[in-house]
Amino acid sequence: MAAKDSKSLRAALPGIVRILRRFAPQLSKQKTLLIASFVALMAEIFLHLLEPWPLKFIFDYILVPGFQPQSLGIPVLSGLGQFGLLTALTLGLVAIALLRATAAYFSVVGMALAASHVLTEIRSELYSHLQNLSLSFHHKAKTGDLITRVTSDIERLREVTVMAVLPLIAHSLTLVGMIFVMFWLHWELALIAVAVFPLFVFCTIRLTKRIRQVVRSQRQREGAMAATAAESIGAIKVVQALSLQNMLENSFSRHNRQSLKESAKAQRLAAGLERMVELLVGIATALVLWRGVQLVLKQAITPGDLLVFVNYLRIAFKPMRQLAKYTGQIAKATASGERILDVLDTVPDIRDVRGATEAPPLRGSVRFENVSFAYEPTNRILHNITVEVQPGQRIALVGPSGGGKSTLVSLLLRLYDPIEGQILVDGGDLRQYKLQSIRRQISVVLQDTILFAASVRDNIAYGCLGASDEAIEKAARLANAHDFIMALPEGYETVLGERGATLSGGQRQRISIARAAIRQAAIVILDEPTTGLDNENERAVNEALDRLTHKRTTFVVSHNLRAIEQADLIFYIENGRILEQGTHKQLLRFNGRYAAMYTCEKQVGSGEWVLGR
Ligand code: ADP
């Protein structure tokens, strides 16, 4: 049993040690503040220990018949007389209380400030780390859960550091100090007082372990709830269209009920632990009084000594009560801290290799050499892809959906790395360059345009941070967007709804083309940019795309026949393999899969490729 308990104590510690070690650099930045607060804390503890002493003097010297000031043995006080001494001692009491309050104030404020600084820094680090984690991580992670980590997990860590950990350190140190003084006063009484400690430690460790388990699973459940909420609210259109509300509500409320149960259980355990400590305090006080009074009667100690003892005992047990009260919170904070570390310690799969250099201004030649790729190790999506593109060439990637076209272009953006082969831009391996320096030189227009809840101007400027107003307007004109932007209530300053909700699909797409255009990048990727647009919008977007891609190396993934016919080179991709390649005319003459697809598409009109599925 004992072995099991010590193991559980050890099991709880690594979490805290791991958190402290990981955040040591941030903590050391607050060194001065932390040291000053610690000094104030030590002063507070010393004054706390001093508190019962004026009372002892009053009991032992003033309240005894035949008061003799000399018996005090302190020259300054001996000359005061009874009334003077009483006044001095009571004033001393006030002075101690005042100084202790001041010291406590500075230690609490100082530590709270330090904790806030540290955690604000950690939050920024966490946010920027999340932004840089690879897509493969984000595809697997749940958005709501990640948001909980950035917001409430950090907040909990801050709250608990200030509200639980700091008082706990203070109280524990006070406890150590008091035990020293008690043993110095009378070892036998001190032994009786500390006799209940092992019992206390035993109970606390047992209950703490259980509280920690309950809290951890409660926290995970909260993450799951946030994920469900974020997912369903993010896709509310689909949820309502498919009438999934009930199903989602059920799953949410199941988690919610379970979380309530766990929270009640944790509270029950913590409350039980607290009551038990109170009982132990009662027992210890009774034992000390029982033996102490006998000692006083035998004149082995003075009544004042006994008073100091009982006083210390009550103060000494306070940290224990606090320990019991805050165990749950500390366990919660440890769980939160570990959840934050789990994210921070995830290394992005895609990052700059050691010695990566800034990419030079690209001309735009691209070469895929025997590139293979898989999202999951067992399931290859691309097999031995070799593609050679000259600067300024327009490439169309066609084929049945799910064939791997989008995957291919995301490799060029280095959202993922190939598992075999290499991708060269202007003759240099993509991986030898700094990630940002490559991505900056590639413009992207996707089917699902993402606009941010910011002004139109800013949304365009995100393509090239710091762009001038003229450059933004030029890009908007190129994208056929200037006229409709000017017709918006506040022109370029109009703030868009979340995800650009206030604009039509075609308008959103043209803003995203302006965003791509402002980069003036040598390489342009268009992934189904006109899908879902009506004819009129499609014409405007096509015009904008023609201008955007003029004399730039362009990769188009599209079902748009016009875009495909105009391409300099067409690659027909199916099941992750390039089955045919050539110009439109060559491929029609070849009369293979592309030709079949094209003919079929021409008959059906616009829409999904249907053959080859
Ligand atoms: P296309 O663009 O030709 O329609 P994609 O490149 O989107 O094809 O997808 C190719 C294959 O990769 C599909 O089978 C798809 O299910 C799979 N796939 C796409 N994205 C992911 C992902 N993030 N994780 C796992 N599999 C994926």
XYZ file of C-alpha atoms and ligand atoms in Angstrom:
640
model
C 0.000 0.000 0.000
C 2.711 2.423 1.053
C 4.709 1.595 -2.054
C 1.682 2.244 -4.195
C 1.077 5.615 -2.598
C 4.636 6.786 -2.871
C 4.460 5.771 -6.495
C 1.383 7.895 -7.040
C 3.149 10.845 -5.448
C 6.055 10.321 -7.742
C 3.653 10.023 -10.648
C 2.238 13.462 -9.907
C 5.610 15.146 -9.625
C 7.045 14.688 -13.129
C 4.191 16.787 -14.525
C 5.134 19.726 -12.356
C 8.858 19.233 -12.909
C 8.310 18.986 -16.660
C 6.307 22.221 -16.655
C 8.872 24.094 -14.563
C 11.796 22.867 -16.606
C 10.151 23.720 -19.913
C 9.253 27.224 -18.778
C 12.561 27.933 -17.033
C 13.692 30.477 -19.678
C 10.487 32.478 -19.286
C 10.747 32.255 -15.500
C 14.346 33.410 -15.458
C 13.349 36.579 -17.332
C 11.293 37.502 -14.261
C 14.168 36.727 -11.895
C 14.341 40.140 -10.189
C 10.629 40.281 -9.532
C 10.589 36.705 -8.282
C 13.541 37.234 -5.935
C 12.056 40.456 -4.513
C 8.733 38.724 -3.936
C 10.489 35.827 -2.277
C 12.322 38.148 0.107
C 8.982 39.750 0.991
C 7.591 36.268 1.512
C 10.387 35.340 3.912
C 9.777 38.560 5.860
C 6.106 37.697 6.060
C 6.878 34.235 7.395
C 9.273 35.591 10.007
C 6.669 38.108 11.191
C 4.056 35.370 11.254
C 6.269 33.365 13.615
C 6.689 36.432 15.778
C 2.971 37.086 16.115
C 2.092 35.082 19.285
C 5.131 36.325 21.217
C 3.754 39.629 22.602
C 0.861 37.556 23.924
C 3.257 35.160 25.610
C 4.991 38.064 27.337
C 1.651 39.468 28.513
C 0.657 36.079 29.944
C 3.955 35.227 31.534
C 4.988 38.600 32.928
C 2.092 41.047 33.176
C -0.716 38.719 34.153
C 1.200 36.966 36.923
C 0.836 38.182 40.510
C 3.868 40.179 41.724
C 4.891 41.567 38.306
C 8.667 42.119 38.058
C 9.710 44.012 34.903
C 13.334 42.972 35.465
C 12.392 39.296 35.079
C 11.863 39.958 31.353
C 15.615 40.172 30.883
C 15.209 42.759 28.086
C 16.697 46.053 29.390
C 14.593 48.409 27.218
C 11.317 46.779 28.297
C 12.346 46.269 31.958
C 12.315 50.013 32.660
C 8.765 50.561 31.356
C 6.593 49.571 34.303
C 3.438 47.403 34.015
C 1.241 49.770 32.043
C 4.067 50.947 29.814
C 5.043 47.374 29.041
C 1.468 46.427 28.219
C 1.207 49.400 25.831
C 4.560 48.529 24.242
C 3.547 44.893 23.729
C 0.141 45.703 22.254
C 1.705 48.312 19.979
C 4.218 45.634 19.036
C 1.317 43.401 18.060
C -0.088 46.096 15.795
C 3.345 46.776 14.291
C 3.881 43.091 13.535
C 0.431 42.825 11.927
C 1.064 45.939 9.841
C 4.499 44.855 8.661
C 3.263 41.370 7.938
C 0.377 42.724 5.861
C 2.773 44.946 3.907
C 5.213 42.114 3.248
C 2.365 39.791 2.236
C 0.985 42.431 -0.127
C 4.299 42.846 -1.933
C 4.976 39.144 -2.145
C 1.511 38.358 -3.555
C 1.466 41.245 -6.020
C 5.037 40.568 -7.129
C 4.464 36.864 -7.708
C 1.137 37.469 -9.450
C 2.773 39.945 -11.774
C 5.627 37.572 -12.523
C 3.179 34.731 -13.203
C 1.128 36.902 -15.546
C 4.226 37.940 -17.480
C 5.413 34.359 -17.802
C 2.044 33.039 -18.906
C 1.406 35.834 -21.376
C 4.696 34.923 -22.993
C 3.810 31.233 -23.003
C 0.450 32.006 -24.585
C 2.134 33.945 -27.415
C 4.598 31.116 -27.897
C 1.773 28.581 -27.974
C -0.197 30.613 -30.507
C 2.730 31.095 -32.822
C 3.717 27.432 -32.434
C 0.189 26.377 -33.401
C 0.314 28.573 -36.494
C 3.517 26.903 -37.566
C 2.550 23.311 -36.890
C 2.185 21.345 -40.087
C -1.113 20.690 -41.762
C -0.785 17.012 -40.899
C -1.015 18.022 -37.219
C -3.972 20.347 -37.754
C -5.868 17.767 -39.778
C -5.707 15.403 -36.839
C -6.195 17.937 -34.039
C -9.560 19.322 -33.033
C -9.863 23.094 -33.390
C -11.987 23.586 -30.276
C -9.581 21.567 -28.192
C -6.651 23.668 -29.390
C -8.538 26.882 -28.645
C -9.213 25.636 -25.104
C -5.494 25.135 -24.680
C -4.623 28.651 -25.839
C -7.325 30.291 -23.730
C -8.654 28.486 -20.679
C -5.756 26.115 -19.995
C -3.361 29.054 -19.845
C -5.806 31.030 -17.727
C -6.184 28.147 -15.314
C -2.445 27.829 -14.989
C -2.191 31.542 -14.196
C -5.038 31.494 -11.707
C -3.751 28.471 -9.877
C -0.180 29.743 -9.725
C -1.380 32.914 -8.077
C -4.250 31.575 -5.999
C -2.927 28.205 -4.903
C 0.752 27.610 -5.512
C 2.073 30.833 -3.994
C 0.057 30.684 -0.742
C 0.991 27.062 -0.515
C 4.701 27.771 -0.691
C 4.277 30.491 1.936
C 2.327 28.242 4.267
C 4.656 25.305 3.872
C 7.662 27.449 4.770
C 5.763 28.863 7.763
C 5.082 25.307 8.829
C 8.763 24.406 8.729
C 9.631 27.530 10.745
C 7.028 26.763 13.363
C 8.131 23.184 13.811
C 11.626 24.501 14.507
C 10.398 26.990 17.111
C 8.137 24.376 18.748
C 10.997 21.911 19.136
C 13.156 24.692 20.533
C 10.446 25.542 23.108
C 9.643 22.020 24.245
C 10.520 18.892 22.305
C 8.001 16.586 23.954
C 5.026 18.835 23.232
C 6.362 19.414 19.723
C 6.504 15.657 19.138
C 2.873 15.299 20.222
C 1.884 18.127 17.893
C 3.605 16.635 14.853
C 2.486 13.078 15.631
C -0.611 13.505 13.470
C 1.406 14.644 10.447
C 2.106 11.200 8.982
C -1.592 10.401 9.105
C -2.286 13.623 7.318
C 0.317 13.002 4.622
C -1.006 9.487 4.069
C -4.598 10.660 3.569
C -3.648 13.612 1.383
C -1.578 11.533 -1.005
C -4.313 8.968 -1.424
C -7.051 11.478 -2.084
C -4.882 13.731 -4.229
C -4.201 10.937 -6.647
C -7.895 10.252 -7.093
C -8.720 13.939 -7.486
C -6.011 14.264 -10.129
C -7.407 11.380 -12.164
C -10.953 12.705 -12.053
C -9.872 16.206 -12.966
C -7.744 15.065 -15.869
C -10.572 13.139 -17.447
C -12.908 16.062 -16.828
C -10.485 18.340 -18.658
C -10.304 16.003 -21.633
C -14.065 15.926 -21.741
C -14.206 19.722 -21.762
C -11.812 19.675 -24.724
C -14.075 17.206 -26.512
C -17.121 19.388 -25.822
C -15.401 22.484 -27.143
C -14.377 20.519 -30.231
C -17.946 19.341 -30.862
C -19.255 22.878 -30.407
C -16.628 24.445 -32.660
C -17.124 21.804 -35.333
C -20.903 22.056 -35.413
C -21.043 25.839 -35.192
C -18.354 26.158 -37.867
C -20.397 23.947 -40.159
C -23.843 25.059 -39.033
C -25.158 25.183 -42.597
C -24.347 21.555 -43.181
C -25.598 20.600 -39.707
C -28.979 22.214 -40.336
C -29.229 21.023 -43.919
C -28.625 17.433 -42.851
C -30.732 17.842 -39.692
C -27.879 16.699 -37.539
C -28.807 18.970 -34.633
C -30.368 16.254 -32.505
C -27.559 13.826 -32.996
C -24.950 16.475 -32.122
C -26.980 17.739 -29.179
C -27.187 14.246 -27.771
C -23.491 13.680 -28.019
C -22.803 17.115 -26.522
C -25.137 16.665 -23.594
C -23.751 13.203 -22.915
C -20.282 14.717 -22.526
C -21.770 17.584 -20.557
C -23.509 15.284 -18.076
C -20.419 13.187 -17.683
C -18.343 16.296 -17.031
C -20.838 17.392 -14.368
C -20.572 14.000 -12.689
C -16.802 14.154 -12.687
C -16.742 17.698 -11.407
C -19.101 16.745 -8.548
C -16.886 13.791 -7.738
C -13.770 15.969 -7.638
C -15.516 18.454 -5.376
C -16.691 15.677 -3.068
C -13.190 14.297 -2.768
C -11.674 17.734 -2.102
C -14.324 18.624 0.483
C -13.805 15.287 2.244
C -10.087 15.869 2.405
C -10.584 19.322 3.886
C -12.938 18.118 6.628
C -10.534 15.364 7.523
C -7.759 17.902 8.055
C -10.017 19.892 10.378
C -10.609 16.791 12.433
C -6.872 16.180 12.666
C -6.332 19.768 13.856
C -8.892 19.181 16.608
C -7.194 15.971 17.703
C -3.729 17.550 17.717
C -4.922 20.578 19.727
C -6.624 18.352 22.291
C -3.495 16.221 22.711
C -1.249 19.273 23.106
C -3.602 20.848 25.674
C -3.919 17.595 27.619
C -0.178 17.211 27.994
C 0.638 20.947 27.984
C -1.553 21.858 30.938
C 0.060 19.052 32.958
C 3.478 20.509 32.111
C 2.332 24.008 33.084
C 1.013 22.682 36.407
C 4.353 20.986 36.980
C 5.936 24.324 36.060
C 7.949 22.673 33.323
C 6.715 25.338 30.916
C 4.979 28.691 31.390
C 1.316 29.326 30.395
C 2.699 31.726 27.773
C 4.713 28.871 26.199
C 1.575 26.755 26.000
C -0.230 29.671 24.393
C 2.488 30.000 21.764
C 2.217 26.261 21.141
C -1.529 26.156 20.670
C -1.318 29.245 18.521
C 1.407 27.762 16.339
C -0.482 24.544 16.068
C -3.509 26.292 14.657
C -1.415 28.424 12.294
C 0.762 25.451 11.382
C -2.227 23.409 10.328
C -3.504 26.195 8.139
C -1.095 25.321 5.311
C -2.337 21.769 5.594
C -5.896 22.897 5.216
C -4.763 25.007 2.282
C -2.893 22.080 0.847
C -6.059 20.041 1.011
C -8.113 22.846 -0.450
C -5.755 23.557 -3.292
C -4.749 20.021 -4.193
C -7.572 19.790 -6.689
C -6.669 23.077 -8.244
C -3.007 22.222 -8.489
C -3.861 18.904 -10.072
C -6.040 20.745 -12.572
C -3.279 23.207 -13.313
C -0.774 20.392 -13.791
C -3.130 18.757 -16.259
C -3.570 22.096 -18.056
C 0.172 22.673 -18.083
C 0.772 19.246 -19.551
C -1.826 19.857 -22.253
C 0.001 23.065 -23.183
C 3.354 21.283 -23.215
C 1.981 18.503 -25.398
C 1.332 21.077 -28.092
C 4.519 23.047 -27.537
C 6.605 19.890 -27.692
C 5.085 18.767 -30.971
C 7.761 19.394 -33.538
C 6.433 20.631 -36.891
C 7.072 17.995 -39.582
C 7.672 20.752 -42.039
C 10.301 23.185 -40.891
C 13.496 24.786 -42.049
C 16.336 22.295 -42.229
C 19.607 23.253 -40.599
C 21.467 25.646 -42.877
C 18.394 26.501 -44.957
C 18.946 29.640 -47.020
C 16.692 32.402 -48.288
C 15.367 31.470 -51.717
C 16.611 33.853 -54.431
C 13.954 35.645 -56.527
C 12.458 32.764 -58.514
C 12.185 32.648 -62.289
C 9.618 29.929 -62.048
C 11.006 26.663 -63.395
C 9.651 23.691 -61.456
C 10.671 20.074 -61.563
C 9.132 17.142 -59.698
C 11.607 14.250 -59.773
C 10.167 10.808 -59.037
C 8.051 12.268 -56.262
C 6.015 9.908 -54.095
C 3.827 10.959 -51.214
C 1.528 9.497 -48.539
C -0.545 11.181 -45.822
C -0.610 7.930 -43.882
C 2.444 5.678 -44.148
C 0.445 2.764 -45.521
C -1.497 4.592 -48.182
C 0.483 6.123 -51.035
C -1.333 8.967 -52.721
C 1.270 9.940 -55.336
C 3.543 7.477 -57.141
C 6.747 8.461 -58.927
C 5.548 11.767 -60.270
C 7.905 13.488 -62.688
C 6.907 16.854 -64.069
C 9.054 19.464 -65.773
C 7.798 23.016 -66.140
C 9.548 25.978 -67.802
C 9.226 29.498 -66.388
C 5.984 31.147 -67.484
C 4.379 27.888 -68.645
C 0.771 27.187 -67.808
C 0.135 23.655 -66.558
C -3.274 22.056 -66.163
C -3.711 19.103 -63.825
C -6.777 17.087 -64.728
C -8.304 13.771 -63.839
C -10.939 12.207 -61.648
C -11.472 13.658 -58.219
C -9.355 12.063 -55.503
C -6.570 11.388 -58.018
C -4.040 13.516 -56.136
C -4.007 16.851 -58.017
C -4.462 19.073 -54.949
C -1.953 16.977 -53.085
C 0.579 17.547 -55.851
C 0.267 21.330 -55.686
C 0.360 21.334 -51.875
C 3.761 19.628 -52.138
C 4.965 22.554 -54.237
C 3.843 24.906 -51.455
C 5.705 22.635 -49.063
C 2.638 22.079 -46.916
C 3.939 18.504 -46.877
C 7.246 16.945 -47.864
C 7.472 14.076 -50.358
C 8.442 10.721 -48.915
C 10.548 9.973 -51.982
C 12.042 12.061 -54.754
C 12.513 15.786 -54.772
C 10.968 18.981 -55.977
C 13.248 21.551 -57.565
C 12.519 25.218 -58.156
C 14.966 26.978 -60.453
C 17.177 23.923 -60.019
C 17.347 24.055 -56.196
C 15.676 21.538 -53.873
C 12.656 23.109 -52.172
C 13.873 21.838 -48.793
C 17.166 23.717 -48.967
C 15.339 27.041 -48.799
C 13.665 28.703 -45.828
C 10.000 27.812 -45.837
C 8.715 31.375 -45.703
C 11.037 32.540 -48.466
C 9.559 29.932 -50.828
C 5.925 30.370 -49.844
C 6.232 34.150 -50.224
C 7.031 33.612 -53.896
C 4.015 31.478 -54.682
C 0.517 32.895 -55.121
C -2.462 30.714 -54.417
C -6.136 30.926 -55.336
C -8.254 28.117 -53.934
C -11.832 27.093 -54.530
C -12.787 27.825 -50.931
C -11.725 31.423 -50.505
C -10.807 32.296 -46.978
C -11.329 35.930 -46.133
C -10.731 37.282 -42.646
C -13.031 39.456 -40.581
C -10.995 42.568 -41.474
C -11.268 45.375 -44.029
C -11.160 44.597 -47.758
C -7.913 46.528 -47.887
C -6.311 44.348 -45.213
C -7.655 41.189 -46.770
C -5.851 42.030 -50.000
C -2.743 43.229 -48.146
C -2.404 39.845 -46.382
C -0.900 38.669 -49.699
C 2.015 41.029 -49.158
C 2.160 42.597 -45.719
C 2.948 46.301 -45.805
C 1.739 46.830 -49.399
C 0.937 50.440 -50.357
C -2.594 51.655 -51.120
C -1.649 52.069 -54.790
C -0.384 48.502 -54.992
C -3.600 47.278 -53.370
C -5.778 49.185 -55.822
C -3.676 47.991 -58.758
C -4.088 44.393 -57.608
C -7.830 44.912 -57.146
C -8.164 46.350 -60.656
C -6.224 43.429 -62.093
C -8.591 41.117 -60.241
C -11.699 42.851 -61.641
C -12.565 43.738 -58.071
C -11.987 47.491 -57.892
C -15.460 48.480 -59.154
C -17.466 46.352 -56.767
C -15.177 47.260 -53.863
C -15.815 50.962 -54.533
C -19.541 50.235 -54.498
C -19.272 48.800 -50.965
C -20.432 51.175 -48.179
C -16.932 52.148 -47.143
C -14.958 51.062 -50.187
C -11.639 49.478 -49.306
C -12.200 50.123 -45.612
C -15.395 48.037 -45.507
C -14.978 45.395 -42.834
C -16.021 41.973 -44.058
C -18.152 39.572 -42.050
C -16.500 36.442 -40.747
C -15.139 34.436 -43.688
C -16.245 37.258 -45.999
C -19.875 36.284 -45.479
C -21.183 39.585 -46.803
C -19.843 39.059 -50.329
C -20.946 36.796 -53.167
C -18.814 33.797 -54.109
C -17.469 35.540 -57.226
C -16.633 38.709 -55.305
C -14.824 36.743 -52.627
C -12.883 34.936 -55.313
C -11.843 38.195 -56.957
C -10.586 39.561 -53.635
C -8.589 36.420 -53.209
C -7.189 36.878 -56.732
C -6.205 40.441 -55.795
C -4.501 39.001 -52.726
C -2.614 36.570 -54.960
C -1.794 39.286 -57.504
C -0.249 41.648 -54.996
C 2.502 39.119 -54.362
C 3.777 39.376 -57.935
C 4.961 35.828 -57.476
C 6.731 33.859 -60.187
C 4.607 30.781 -59.491
C 0.818 30.738 -59.272
C -1.338 27.865 -58.051
C -5.015 27.816 -58.930
C -6.976 25.024 -57.275
C -10.479 24.865 -58.747
C -10.812 28.643 -58.642
C -14.014 28.874 -60.661
C -15.931 25.916 -59.275
C -19.345 26.884 -57.969
C -19.515 30.280 -59.709
C -22.357 31.334 -61.999
C -21.588 32.220 -65.638
C -21.284 35.954 -65.194
C -19.052 35.709 -62.143
C -17.045 32.992 -63.824
C -16.328 35.291 -66.756
C -15.141 38.090 -64.462
C -13.023 35.680 -62.430
C -11.562 34.075 -65.572
C -10.541 37.443 -66.915
C -8.902 38.253 -63.591
C -7.133 34.897 -63.561
C -5.806 35.433 -67.093
C -4.227 38.674 -65.993
C -2.949 37.193 -62.737
C -1.223 34.303 -64.461
C 0.158 36.214 -67.432
C 3.814 35.215 -67.956
C 3.913 33.326 -64.659
C 4.429 29.634 -64.108
C 0.914 28.476 -63.385
C -0.502 25.241 -62.043
C -4.239 24.986 -62.604
C -6.331 22.258 -61.042
C -9.660 22.768 -62.754
C -12.650 21.296 -64.492
C -12.981 24.427 -66.518
C -12.560 23.430 -70.179
C -11.373 26.847 -71.242
C -8.621 26.879 -68.614
C -7.541 23.416 -69.688
C -7.543 24.075 -73.447
C -5.372 27.137 -72.934
C -2.746 25.287 -70.931
C 0.706 24.802 -72.453
C 0.888 21.341 -70.970
C -1.783 19.059 -69.547
C -1.144 16.262 -67.045
C -3.821 13.633 -66.678
C -3.579 12.198 -63.149
C -5.444 9.187 -61.876
C -4.839 7.239 -58.666
C -1.712 9.249 -57.980
C -0.060 8.500 -61.324
C 0.457 10.639 -64.393
C -1.113 8.554 -67.139
C -0.974 11.050 -70.008
C 0.754 14.330 -70.697
C 0.908 16.770 -73.598
C -0.884 19.724 -75.128
C -4.630 19.684 -75.566
C -4.288 18.876 -79.253
C -1.710 16.158 -78.711
C -3.836 14.485 -76.063
C -6.961 14.638 -78.208
C -5.012 13.016 -81.041
C -3.704 10.399 -78.624
C -7.349 9.595 -77.992
C -6.826 8.159 -74.550
C -8.398 8.916 -71.209
C -8.054 12.666 -71.487
C -9.785 12.675 -74.869
C -12.613 10.552 -73.488
C -12.999 12.845 -70.529
C -12.916 15.955 -72.635
C -15.555 14.697 -75.047
C -17.784 13.600 -72.214
C -17.346 16.892 -70.397
C -18.085 18.871 -73.531
C -21.370 17.010 -73.900
C -22.406 17.281 -70.271
C -21.408 20.956 -70.056
C -19.620 22.165 -67.000
C -19.459 19.995 -63.915
C -17.411 17.251 -62.397
C -15.319 14.961 -64.530
C -17.262 11.795 -64.601
C -15.129 9.307 -66.431
C -12.333 7.391 -64.900
C -13.910 7.202 -61.464
P -7.797 15.677 -56.122
O -7.283 17.047 -55.915
O -7.290 15.031 -57.360
O -9.267 15.585 -56.031
P -6.606 15.146 -53.582
O -5.179 15.485 -53.745
O -7.478 16.127 -52.901
O -7.222 14.750 -54.986
O -6.714 13.787 -52.769
C -5.998 12.646 -53.140
C -6.224 11.573 -52.101
O -5.642 11.985 -50.868
C -7.688 11.297 -51.818
O -7.816 9.918 -51.694
C -7.915 11.959 -50.492
O -8.871 11.221 -49.770
C -6.562 11.876 -49.832
N -6.350 13.020 -48.931
C -6.442 14.318 -49.235
N -6.124 15.089 -48.174
C -5.820 14.250 -47.154
C -5.403 14.419 -45.799
N -5.213 15.608 -45.259
N -5.182 13.320 -45.052
C -5.347 12.081 -45.580
N -5.728 11.853 -46.832
C -5.964 12.907 -47.634
